[in-house]
Coordinates of C-alpha atoms in Angstrom, one line a residue:
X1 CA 75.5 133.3 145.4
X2 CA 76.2 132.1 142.3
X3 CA 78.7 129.0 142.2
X4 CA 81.6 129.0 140.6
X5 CA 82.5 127.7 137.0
X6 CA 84.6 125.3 138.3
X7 CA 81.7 123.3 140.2
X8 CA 78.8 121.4 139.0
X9 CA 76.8 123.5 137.4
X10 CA 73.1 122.6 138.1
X11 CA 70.9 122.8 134.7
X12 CA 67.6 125.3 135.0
X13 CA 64.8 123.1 135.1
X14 CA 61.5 123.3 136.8
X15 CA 62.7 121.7 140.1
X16 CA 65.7 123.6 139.9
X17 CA 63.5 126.6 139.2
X18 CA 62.4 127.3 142.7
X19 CA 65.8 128.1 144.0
X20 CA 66.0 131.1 141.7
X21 CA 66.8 134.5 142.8
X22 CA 62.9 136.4 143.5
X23 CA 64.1 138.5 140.4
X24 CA 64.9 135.5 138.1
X25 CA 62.0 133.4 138.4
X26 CA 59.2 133.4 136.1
X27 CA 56.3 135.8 136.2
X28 CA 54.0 132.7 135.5
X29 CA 54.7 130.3 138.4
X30 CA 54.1 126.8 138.9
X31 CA 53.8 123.9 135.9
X32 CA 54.5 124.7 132.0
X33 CA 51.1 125.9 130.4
X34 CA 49.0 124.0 128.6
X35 CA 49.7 124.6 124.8
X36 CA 47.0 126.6 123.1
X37 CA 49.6 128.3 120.2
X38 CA 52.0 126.5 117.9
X39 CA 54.9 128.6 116.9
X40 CA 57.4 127.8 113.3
X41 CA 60.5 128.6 114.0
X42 CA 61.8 128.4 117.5
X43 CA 65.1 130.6 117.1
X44 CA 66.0 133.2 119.5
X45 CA 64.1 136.3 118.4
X46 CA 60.6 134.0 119.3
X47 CA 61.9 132.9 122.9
X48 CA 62.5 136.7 123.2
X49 CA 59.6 138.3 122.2
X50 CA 56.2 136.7 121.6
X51 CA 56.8 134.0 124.1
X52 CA 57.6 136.8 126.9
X53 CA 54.3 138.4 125.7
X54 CA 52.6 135.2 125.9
X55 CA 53.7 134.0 129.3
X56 CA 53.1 137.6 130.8
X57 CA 49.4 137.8 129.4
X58 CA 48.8 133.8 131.0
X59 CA 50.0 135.6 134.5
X60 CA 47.7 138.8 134.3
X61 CA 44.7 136.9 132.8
X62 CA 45.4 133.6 135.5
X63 CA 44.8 131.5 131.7
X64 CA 47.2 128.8 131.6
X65 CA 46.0 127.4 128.3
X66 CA 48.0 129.9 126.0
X67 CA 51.7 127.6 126.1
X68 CA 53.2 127.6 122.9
X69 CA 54.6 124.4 121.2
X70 CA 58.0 125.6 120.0
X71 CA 58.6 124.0 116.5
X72 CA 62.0 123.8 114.9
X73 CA 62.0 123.5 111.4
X74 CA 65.5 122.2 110.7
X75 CA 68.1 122.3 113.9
X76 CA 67.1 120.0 116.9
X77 CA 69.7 122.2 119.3
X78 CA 67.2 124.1 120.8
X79 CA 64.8 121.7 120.4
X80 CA 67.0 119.4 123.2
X81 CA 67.8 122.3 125.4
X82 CA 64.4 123.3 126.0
X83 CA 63.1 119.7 126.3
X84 CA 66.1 119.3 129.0
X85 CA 65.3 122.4 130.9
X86 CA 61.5 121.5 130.5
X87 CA 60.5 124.5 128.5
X88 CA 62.1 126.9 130.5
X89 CA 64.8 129.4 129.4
X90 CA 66.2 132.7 130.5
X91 CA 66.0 136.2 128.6
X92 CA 69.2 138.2 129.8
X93 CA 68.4 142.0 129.0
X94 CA 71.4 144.1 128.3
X95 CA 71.8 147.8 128.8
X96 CA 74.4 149.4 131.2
X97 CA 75.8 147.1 134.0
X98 CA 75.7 143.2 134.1
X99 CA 72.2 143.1 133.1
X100 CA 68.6 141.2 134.4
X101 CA 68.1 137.6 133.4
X102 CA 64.5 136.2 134.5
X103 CA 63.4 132.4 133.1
X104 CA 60.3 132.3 131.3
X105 CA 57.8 129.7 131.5
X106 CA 56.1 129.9 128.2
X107 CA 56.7 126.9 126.2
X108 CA 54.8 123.8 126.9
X109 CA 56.1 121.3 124.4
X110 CA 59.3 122.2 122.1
X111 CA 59.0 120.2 118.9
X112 CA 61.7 119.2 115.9
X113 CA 59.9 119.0 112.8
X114 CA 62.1 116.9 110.5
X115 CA 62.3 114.3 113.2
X116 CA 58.0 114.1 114.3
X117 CA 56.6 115.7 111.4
X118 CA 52.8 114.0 112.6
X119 CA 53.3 115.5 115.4
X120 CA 53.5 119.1 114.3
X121 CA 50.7 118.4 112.0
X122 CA 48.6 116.7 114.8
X123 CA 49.2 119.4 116.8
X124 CA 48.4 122.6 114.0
X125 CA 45.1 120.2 113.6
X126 CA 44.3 120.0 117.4
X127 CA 41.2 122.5 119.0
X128 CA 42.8 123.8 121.5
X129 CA 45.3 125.2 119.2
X130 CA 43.5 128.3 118.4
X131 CA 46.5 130.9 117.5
X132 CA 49.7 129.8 114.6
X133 CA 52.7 132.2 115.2
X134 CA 55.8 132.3 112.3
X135 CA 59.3 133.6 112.5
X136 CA 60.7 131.6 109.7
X137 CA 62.8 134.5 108.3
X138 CA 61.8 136.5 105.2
X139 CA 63.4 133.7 102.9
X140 CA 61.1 131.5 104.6
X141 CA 57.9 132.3 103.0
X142 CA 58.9 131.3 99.3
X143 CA 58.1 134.5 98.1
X144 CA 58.9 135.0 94.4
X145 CA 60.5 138.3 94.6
X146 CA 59.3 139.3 91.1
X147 CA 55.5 138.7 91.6
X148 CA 54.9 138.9 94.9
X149 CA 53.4 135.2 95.3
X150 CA 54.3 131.8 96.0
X151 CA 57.9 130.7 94.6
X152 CA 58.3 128.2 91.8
X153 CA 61.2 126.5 92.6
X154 CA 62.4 123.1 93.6
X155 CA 61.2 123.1 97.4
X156 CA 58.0 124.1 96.6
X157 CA 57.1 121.7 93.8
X158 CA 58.6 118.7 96.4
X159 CA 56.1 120.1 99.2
X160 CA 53.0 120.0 97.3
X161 CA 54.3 117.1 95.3
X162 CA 54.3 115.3 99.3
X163 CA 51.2 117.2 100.8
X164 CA 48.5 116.4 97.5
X165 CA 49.8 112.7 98.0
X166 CA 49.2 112.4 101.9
X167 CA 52.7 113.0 102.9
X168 CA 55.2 115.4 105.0
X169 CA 56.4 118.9 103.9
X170 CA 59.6 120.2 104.7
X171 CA 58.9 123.7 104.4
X172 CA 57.0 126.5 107.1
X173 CA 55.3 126.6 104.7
X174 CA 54.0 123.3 103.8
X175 CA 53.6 122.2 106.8
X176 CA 51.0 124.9 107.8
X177 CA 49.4 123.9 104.5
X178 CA 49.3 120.2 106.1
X179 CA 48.3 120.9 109.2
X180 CA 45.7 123.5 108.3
X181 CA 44.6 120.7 105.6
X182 CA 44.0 118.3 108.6
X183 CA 42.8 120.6 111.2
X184 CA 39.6 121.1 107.7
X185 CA 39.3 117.2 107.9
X186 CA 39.1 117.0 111.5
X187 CA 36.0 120.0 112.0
X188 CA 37.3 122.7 110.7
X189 CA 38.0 125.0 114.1
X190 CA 38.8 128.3 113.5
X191 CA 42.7 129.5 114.0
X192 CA 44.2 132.7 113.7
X193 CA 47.6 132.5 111.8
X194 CA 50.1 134.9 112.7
X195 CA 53.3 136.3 110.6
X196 CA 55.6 138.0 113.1
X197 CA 58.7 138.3 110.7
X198 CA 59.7 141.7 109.0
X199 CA 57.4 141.2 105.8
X200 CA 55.5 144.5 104.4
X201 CA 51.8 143.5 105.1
X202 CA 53.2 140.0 106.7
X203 CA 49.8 138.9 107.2
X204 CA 48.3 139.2 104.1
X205 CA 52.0 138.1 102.2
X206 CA 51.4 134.8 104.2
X207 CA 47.9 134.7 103.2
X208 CA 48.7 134.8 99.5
X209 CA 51.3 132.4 99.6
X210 CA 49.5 129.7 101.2
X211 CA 46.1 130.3 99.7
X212 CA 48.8 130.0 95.9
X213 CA 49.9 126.9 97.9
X214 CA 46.3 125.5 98.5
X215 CA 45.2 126.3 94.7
X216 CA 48.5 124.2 93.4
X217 CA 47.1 121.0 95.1
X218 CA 45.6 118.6 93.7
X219 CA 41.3 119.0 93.1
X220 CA 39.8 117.7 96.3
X221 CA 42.8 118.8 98.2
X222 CA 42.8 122.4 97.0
X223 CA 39.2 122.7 97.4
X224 CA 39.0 121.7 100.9
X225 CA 41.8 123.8 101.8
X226 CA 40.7 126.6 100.2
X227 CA 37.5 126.7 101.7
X228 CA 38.5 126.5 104.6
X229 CA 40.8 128.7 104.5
X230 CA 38.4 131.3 103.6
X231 CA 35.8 130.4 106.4
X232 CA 37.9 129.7 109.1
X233 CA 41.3 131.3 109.4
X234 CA 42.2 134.7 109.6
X235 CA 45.9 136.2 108.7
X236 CA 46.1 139.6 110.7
X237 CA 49.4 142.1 110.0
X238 CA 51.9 142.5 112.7
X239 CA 54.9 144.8 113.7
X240 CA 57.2 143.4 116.1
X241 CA 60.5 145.3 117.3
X242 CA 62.7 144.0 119.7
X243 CA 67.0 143.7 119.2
X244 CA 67.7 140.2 120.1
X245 CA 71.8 139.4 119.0
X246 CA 73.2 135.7 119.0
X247 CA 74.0 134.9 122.3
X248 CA 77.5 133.7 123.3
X249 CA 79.0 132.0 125.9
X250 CA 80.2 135.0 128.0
X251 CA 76.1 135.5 128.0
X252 CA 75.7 132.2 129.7
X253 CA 78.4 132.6 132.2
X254 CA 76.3 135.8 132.9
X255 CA 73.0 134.3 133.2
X256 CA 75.0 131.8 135.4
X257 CA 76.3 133.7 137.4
X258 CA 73.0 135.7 138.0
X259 CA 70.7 132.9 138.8
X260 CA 73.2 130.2 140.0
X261 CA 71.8 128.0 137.2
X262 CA 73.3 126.7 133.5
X263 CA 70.5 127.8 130.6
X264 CA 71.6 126.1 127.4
X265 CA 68.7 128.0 126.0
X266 CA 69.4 131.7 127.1
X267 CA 68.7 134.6 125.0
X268 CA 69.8 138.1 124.6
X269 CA 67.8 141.2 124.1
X270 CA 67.7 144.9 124.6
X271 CA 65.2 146.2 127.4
X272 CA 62.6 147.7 124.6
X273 CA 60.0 145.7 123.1
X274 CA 57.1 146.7 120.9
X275 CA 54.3 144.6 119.4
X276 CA 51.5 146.0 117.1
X277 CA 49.0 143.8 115.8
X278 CA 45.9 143.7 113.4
X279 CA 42.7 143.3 115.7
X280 CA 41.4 140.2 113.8
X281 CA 41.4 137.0 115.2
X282 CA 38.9 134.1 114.1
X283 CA 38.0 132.8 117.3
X284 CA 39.5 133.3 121.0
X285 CA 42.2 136.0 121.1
X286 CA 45.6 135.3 123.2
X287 CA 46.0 137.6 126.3
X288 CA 48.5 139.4 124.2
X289 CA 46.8 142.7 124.9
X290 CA 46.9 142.7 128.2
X291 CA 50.7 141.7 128.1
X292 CA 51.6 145.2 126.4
X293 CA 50.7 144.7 122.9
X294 CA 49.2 146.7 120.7
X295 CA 45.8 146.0 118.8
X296 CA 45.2 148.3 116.6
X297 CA 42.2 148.5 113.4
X298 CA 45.7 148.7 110.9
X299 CA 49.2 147.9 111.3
X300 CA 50.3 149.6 108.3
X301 CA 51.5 153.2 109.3
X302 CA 53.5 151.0 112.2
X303 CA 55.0 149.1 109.8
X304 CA 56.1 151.6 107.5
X305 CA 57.8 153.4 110.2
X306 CA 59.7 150.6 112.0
X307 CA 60.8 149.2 108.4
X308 CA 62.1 152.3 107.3
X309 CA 63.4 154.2 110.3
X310 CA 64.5 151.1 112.2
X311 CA 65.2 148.1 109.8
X312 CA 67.0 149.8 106.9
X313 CA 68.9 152.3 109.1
X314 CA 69.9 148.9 110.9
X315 CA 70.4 147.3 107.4
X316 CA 72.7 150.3 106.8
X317 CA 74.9 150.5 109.7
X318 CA 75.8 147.2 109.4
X319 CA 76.9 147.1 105.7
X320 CA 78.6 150.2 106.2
X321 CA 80.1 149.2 109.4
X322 CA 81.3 145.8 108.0
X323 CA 83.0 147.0 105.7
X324 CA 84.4 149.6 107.5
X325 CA 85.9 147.0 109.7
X326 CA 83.7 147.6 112.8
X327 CA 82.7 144.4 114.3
X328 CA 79.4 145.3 116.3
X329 CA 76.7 147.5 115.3
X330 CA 77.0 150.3 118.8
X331 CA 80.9 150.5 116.8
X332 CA 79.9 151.2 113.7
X333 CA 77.6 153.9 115.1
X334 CA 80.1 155.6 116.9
X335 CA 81.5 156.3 113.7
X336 CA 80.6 160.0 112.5
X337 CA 80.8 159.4 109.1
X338 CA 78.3 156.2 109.2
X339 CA 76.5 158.0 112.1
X340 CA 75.8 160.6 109.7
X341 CA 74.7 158.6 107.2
X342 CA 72.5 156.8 108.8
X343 CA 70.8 160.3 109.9
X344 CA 70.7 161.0 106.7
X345 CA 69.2 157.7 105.2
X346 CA 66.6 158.5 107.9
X347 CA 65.7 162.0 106.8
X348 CA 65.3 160.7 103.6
X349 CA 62.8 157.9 104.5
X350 CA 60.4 160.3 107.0
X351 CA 59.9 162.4 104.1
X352 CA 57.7 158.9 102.4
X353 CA 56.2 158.4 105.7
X354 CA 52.9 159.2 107.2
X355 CA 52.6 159.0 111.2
X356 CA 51.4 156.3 112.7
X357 CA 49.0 157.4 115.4
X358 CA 50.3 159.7 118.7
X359 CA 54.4 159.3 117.0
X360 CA 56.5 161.6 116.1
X361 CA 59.0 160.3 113.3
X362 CA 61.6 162.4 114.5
X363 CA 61.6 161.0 117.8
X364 CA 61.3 157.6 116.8
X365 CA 64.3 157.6 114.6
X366 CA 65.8 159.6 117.4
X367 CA 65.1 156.6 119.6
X368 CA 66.3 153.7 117.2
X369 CA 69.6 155.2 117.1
X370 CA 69.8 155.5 120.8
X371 CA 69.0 151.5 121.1
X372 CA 71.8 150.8 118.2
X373 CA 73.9 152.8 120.5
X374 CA 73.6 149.7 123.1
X375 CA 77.0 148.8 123.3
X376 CA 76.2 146.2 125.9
X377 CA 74.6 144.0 123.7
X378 CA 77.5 143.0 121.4
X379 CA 75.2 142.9 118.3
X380 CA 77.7 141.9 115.5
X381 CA 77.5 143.7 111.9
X382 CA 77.6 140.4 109.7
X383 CA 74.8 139.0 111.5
X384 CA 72.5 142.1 111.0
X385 CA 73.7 142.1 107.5
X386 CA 72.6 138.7 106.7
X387 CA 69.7 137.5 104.2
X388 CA 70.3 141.4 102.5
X389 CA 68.9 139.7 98.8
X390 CA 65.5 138.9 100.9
X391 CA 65.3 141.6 103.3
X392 CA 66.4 145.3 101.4
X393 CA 63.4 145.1 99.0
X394 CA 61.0 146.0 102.2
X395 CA 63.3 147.8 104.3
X396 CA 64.8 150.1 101.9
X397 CA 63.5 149.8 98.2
X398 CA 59.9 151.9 99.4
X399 CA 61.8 155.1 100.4
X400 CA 64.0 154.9 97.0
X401 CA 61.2 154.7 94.9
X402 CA 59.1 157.4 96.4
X403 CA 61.9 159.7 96.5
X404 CA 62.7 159.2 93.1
X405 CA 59.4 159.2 91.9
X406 CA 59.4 162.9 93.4
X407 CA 62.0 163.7 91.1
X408 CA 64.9 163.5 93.3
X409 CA 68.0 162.0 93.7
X410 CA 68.0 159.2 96.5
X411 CA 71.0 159.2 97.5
X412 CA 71.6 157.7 101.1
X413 CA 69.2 154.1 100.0
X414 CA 71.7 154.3 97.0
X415 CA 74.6 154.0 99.2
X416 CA 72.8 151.3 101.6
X417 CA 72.1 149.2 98.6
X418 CA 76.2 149.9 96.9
X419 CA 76.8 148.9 100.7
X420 CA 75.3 145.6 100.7
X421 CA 76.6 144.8 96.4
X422 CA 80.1 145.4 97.9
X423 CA 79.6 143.5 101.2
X424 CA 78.0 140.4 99.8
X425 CA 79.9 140.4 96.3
X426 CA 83.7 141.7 97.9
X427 CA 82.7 140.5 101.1
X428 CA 85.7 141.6 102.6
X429 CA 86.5 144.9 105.1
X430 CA 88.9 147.5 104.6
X431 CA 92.3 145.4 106.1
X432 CA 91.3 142.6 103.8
X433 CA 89.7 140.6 106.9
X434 CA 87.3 137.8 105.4
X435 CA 83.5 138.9 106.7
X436 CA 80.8 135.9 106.8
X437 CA 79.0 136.7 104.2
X438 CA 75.7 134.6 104.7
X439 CA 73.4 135.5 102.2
X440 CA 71.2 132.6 99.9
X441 CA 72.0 134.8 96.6
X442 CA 75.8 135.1 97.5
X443 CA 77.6 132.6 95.0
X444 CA 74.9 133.3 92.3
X445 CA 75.1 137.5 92.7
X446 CA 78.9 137.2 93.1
X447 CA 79.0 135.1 89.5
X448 CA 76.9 137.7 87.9
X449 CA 79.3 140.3 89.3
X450 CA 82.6 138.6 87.6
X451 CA 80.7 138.5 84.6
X452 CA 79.5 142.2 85.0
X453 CA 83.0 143.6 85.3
X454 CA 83.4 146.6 88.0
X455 CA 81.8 149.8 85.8
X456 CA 77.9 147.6 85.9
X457 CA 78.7 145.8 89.1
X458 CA 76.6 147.0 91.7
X459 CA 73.5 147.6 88.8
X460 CA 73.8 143.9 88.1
X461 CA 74.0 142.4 91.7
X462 CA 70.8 144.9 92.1
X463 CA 68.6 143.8 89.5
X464 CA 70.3 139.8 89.4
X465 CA 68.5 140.5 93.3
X466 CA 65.2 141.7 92.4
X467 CA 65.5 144.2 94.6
X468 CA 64.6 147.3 91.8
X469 CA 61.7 147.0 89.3
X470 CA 63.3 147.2 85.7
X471 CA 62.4 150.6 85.0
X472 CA 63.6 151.9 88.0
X473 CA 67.4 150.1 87.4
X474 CA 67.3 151.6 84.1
X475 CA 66.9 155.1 85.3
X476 CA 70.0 156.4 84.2
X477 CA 69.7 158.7 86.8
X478 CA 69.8 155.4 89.4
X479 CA 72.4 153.2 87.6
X480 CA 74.9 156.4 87.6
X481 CA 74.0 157.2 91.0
X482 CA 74.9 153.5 92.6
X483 CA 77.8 152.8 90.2
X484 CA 79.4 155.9 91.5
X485 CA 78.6 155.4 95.4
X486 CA 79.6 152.2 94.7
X487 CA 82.8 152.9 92.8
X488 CA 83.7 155.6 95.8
X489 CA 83.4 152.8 98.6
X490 CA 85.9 150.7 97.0
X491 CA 88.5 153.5 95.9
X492 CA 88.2 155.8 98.9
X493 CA 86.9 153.8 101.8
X494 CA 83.7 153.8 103.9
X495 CA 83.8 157.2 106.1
X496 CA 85.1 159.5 103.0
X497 CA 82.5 158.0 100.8
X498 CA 80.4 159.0 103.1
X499 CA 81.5 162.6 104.1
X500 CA 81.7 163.6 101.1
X501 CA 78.2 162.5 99.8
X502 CA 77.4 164.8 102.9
X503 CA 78.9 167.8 101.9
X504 CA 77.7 167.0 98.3
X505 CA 74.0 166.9 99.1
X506 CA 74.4 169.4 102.7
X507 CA 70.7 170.8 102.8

């Protein structure tokens, strides 16, 4: 039994480990793996997903030398808690009930960039790392949102300013340029460099911005880099899905009380998890396969569908719901009027779709609404709404311009996109309550807004965001389209914006 709060509460570590409920412990007993994978970006959404893949592939395969060194790129929080728990952490899944929490013993060295920068680089550079994992976020990448390629802007100019001259990046970016860069020095090993963040065609996106990276450097630097780039290192696509929110303290008094153990490093997650990736590794391939993942000739029907059906329908719920003044995501569901629009955004993106193989669209978006429908996993509306300037181009951007491009009006990404303008530009709900609003375009989108005045408003924020190609924003068609929508939200509210756009387009 659990002890109570009010008594010393032991710390999960390894020792402490052993006393764990049969159900709690980790599926790959015994010491912390050797490391064999070096992971940017250590948040939540990692620890949840790739690193339960990972740790479940050592145990079927009885290959220890798969452990991932965790690096943080910026916070040293969980950088401590893991080092303190001695890699271990807990995954609390949440359905119905109190839920499952199990530790997992994935990580073999948790690592905090900014304060051992050689480090990371020594260890991107060393043999027996053989696989590079990313979840930096889609702002992450430096991704010009015009061209397609590698940003211009301050951060990268100081990163290749520091790597041509010997020195540390501060970037994801610039420090797999680094390490990569010393790994070609030291023999040249081949490693197989992984995007697992929501990116259309994340692998080759990564593989443009770094080999644009590489070119920028200076002669001998670029050269080196470049070539070995091309001989050695291979950038496969990848799909993940899994619904991971922030976890809160109530979640660690649960994992507490479950296990009899304090996890400063728990996670949440739904019970569903789903990993697609390119079959295309440059040397040894992680026992991913054999932990549930798919490998697959190409990711891109996969993709399509989860970004689509599952990201922009999330995307949607949440601005909607925000605004709305629905604080979690299963809430804002619940809603007919958003529950039908999000239906609706659906039907509207299946029609640009094409199968992947063995789904059936219908089902699948059947399926994504059930999860949303979680209500046990608290996921709140403003964090699913963040980063909307980086993220709506992929998610819901595709399905507008096919469906106009058809000749038709469409009209439920118009009202996810007036959605977002009003939430990160208003950035308030419908009783005036302030929403966090955390977006890295906000105070430059809500200046072009006050200079817009309310008639061009949404059409500004859109094309100030890069999210519409200019041709597209000018369709007059469009910019009537998502100044009304977005007119109707403010003057009428979320849920008879939205029934009436139902009625208006029934059929």
């Amino acid at each position: 039994m659990a002890a109570g709060r009010g008594d010393v509460m032991t710390a999960l570590t390894r020792t402490g480990a052993a006393a764990l409920p049969v159900a709690a412990r980790p599926v790959l007993s015994g010491p912390a793996p050797q490391p064999g994978i070096v992971h940017l970006g250590a948040g939540a959404f990692h620890r949840a997903h790739q690193a339960v893949f990972t740790e479940r592939g050592m145990a079927e395969t009885s290959d220890r030398s798969w452990g991932i060194v965790a690096v943080a790129p910026r916070s040293a929080r969980v950088v401590d808690a893991l080092t303190a728990q001695d890699g271990l952490f807990c995954v609390l899944e949440r359905d119905s009930g109190r839920g499952r929490a199990r530790a997992v013993n994935a990580i073999a060295a948790a690592v905090h960039a900014p304060s051992t920068p050689d480090d990371v680089l020594a260890r991107l550079a060393d043999r027996r790392t053989r696989a590079v994992t990313l979840t930096i976020t889609e702002k992450g990448y430096l991704i010009d949102q015009v061209t397609g390629g590698l940003s211009d802007d301050d951060a990268v100019r100081a990163d290749l300013a520091e790597v041509g001259a010997g020195r540390t990046p501060s970037t994801a970016v610039g420090l797999l340029a680094a390490g990569l860069l010393r790994r070609a020095a030291a023999g040249g090993a081949p490693v197989t460099v992984l995007s697992c963040d929501n990116l259309t065609a994340n692998g080759p996106a990564l593989a443009r911005v770094l080999g644009e990276f590489a070119g920028r450097l200076p002669a001998a630097a670029a050269a080196d880099l470049t070539a070995y780039l091309h001989a050695a290192v291979t950038f496969p696509a990848t799909m993940v899905d899994r619904i991971v929110p922030a976890t809160t303290a109530t979640d660690q008094d649960t994992v507490h009380d479950l296990t009899g153990l304090r996890d400063a490093a728990t996670v949440v997650a739904e019970p569903f998890s789903q990993w697609v990736i390119e079959d295309r590794f440059a040397g040894e391939r992680p026992p991913w396969g054999q932990a549930g993942a798919e490998l697959v000739d190409d990711v891109t029907p996969y993709e399509t569908a989860k970004l689509r059906l599952l990201n922009a329908a999330h995307s949607m719920t949440a601005y909607l719901g925000a605004l709305a003044g629905h604080r979690t995501i299963a809430a804002a569901l619940a809603d007919p009027a958003i529950e039908g629009a999000v239906r609706a955004l659906q039907r509207e993106s299946i029609r640009t779709i094409d199968a992947p193989p063995g789904w059936n669209l219908h089902d699948y978006a059947e399926s994504v609404l059930a999860r949303f429908g979680n209500a046990a996993l608290g996921h709140r509306c403003e964090q699913v709404a963040a980063d909307g300037s980086q993220k709506l181009a992929v998610r819901v951007v595709p399905t507008l311009l096919s469906v106009r491009a058809a000749g038709d009006l469409p009209v439920w990404s118009l009202v996810t996109l007036a959605a977002w303008a009003r939430f990160v530009v208003g950035g308030q709900d419908v009783a005036g309550r302030e929403l966090d609003v955390a977006d890295p375009a906000r105070d430059e989108l809500r200046a072009a807004a006050v200079a817009a005045g309310d008639a061009e408003m949404a059409s500004v924020v859109v094309r100030r965001a890069g999210l519409l190609p200019d041709a597209v924003a000018a369709d007059p068609v469009v910019a009537a389209g998502l100044a009304r929508i977005h007119a109707d939200l403010g003057r009428y509210g979320v849920a008879a914006t939205c029934r009436g756009l139902a009625r208006e387009h029934a059929g």
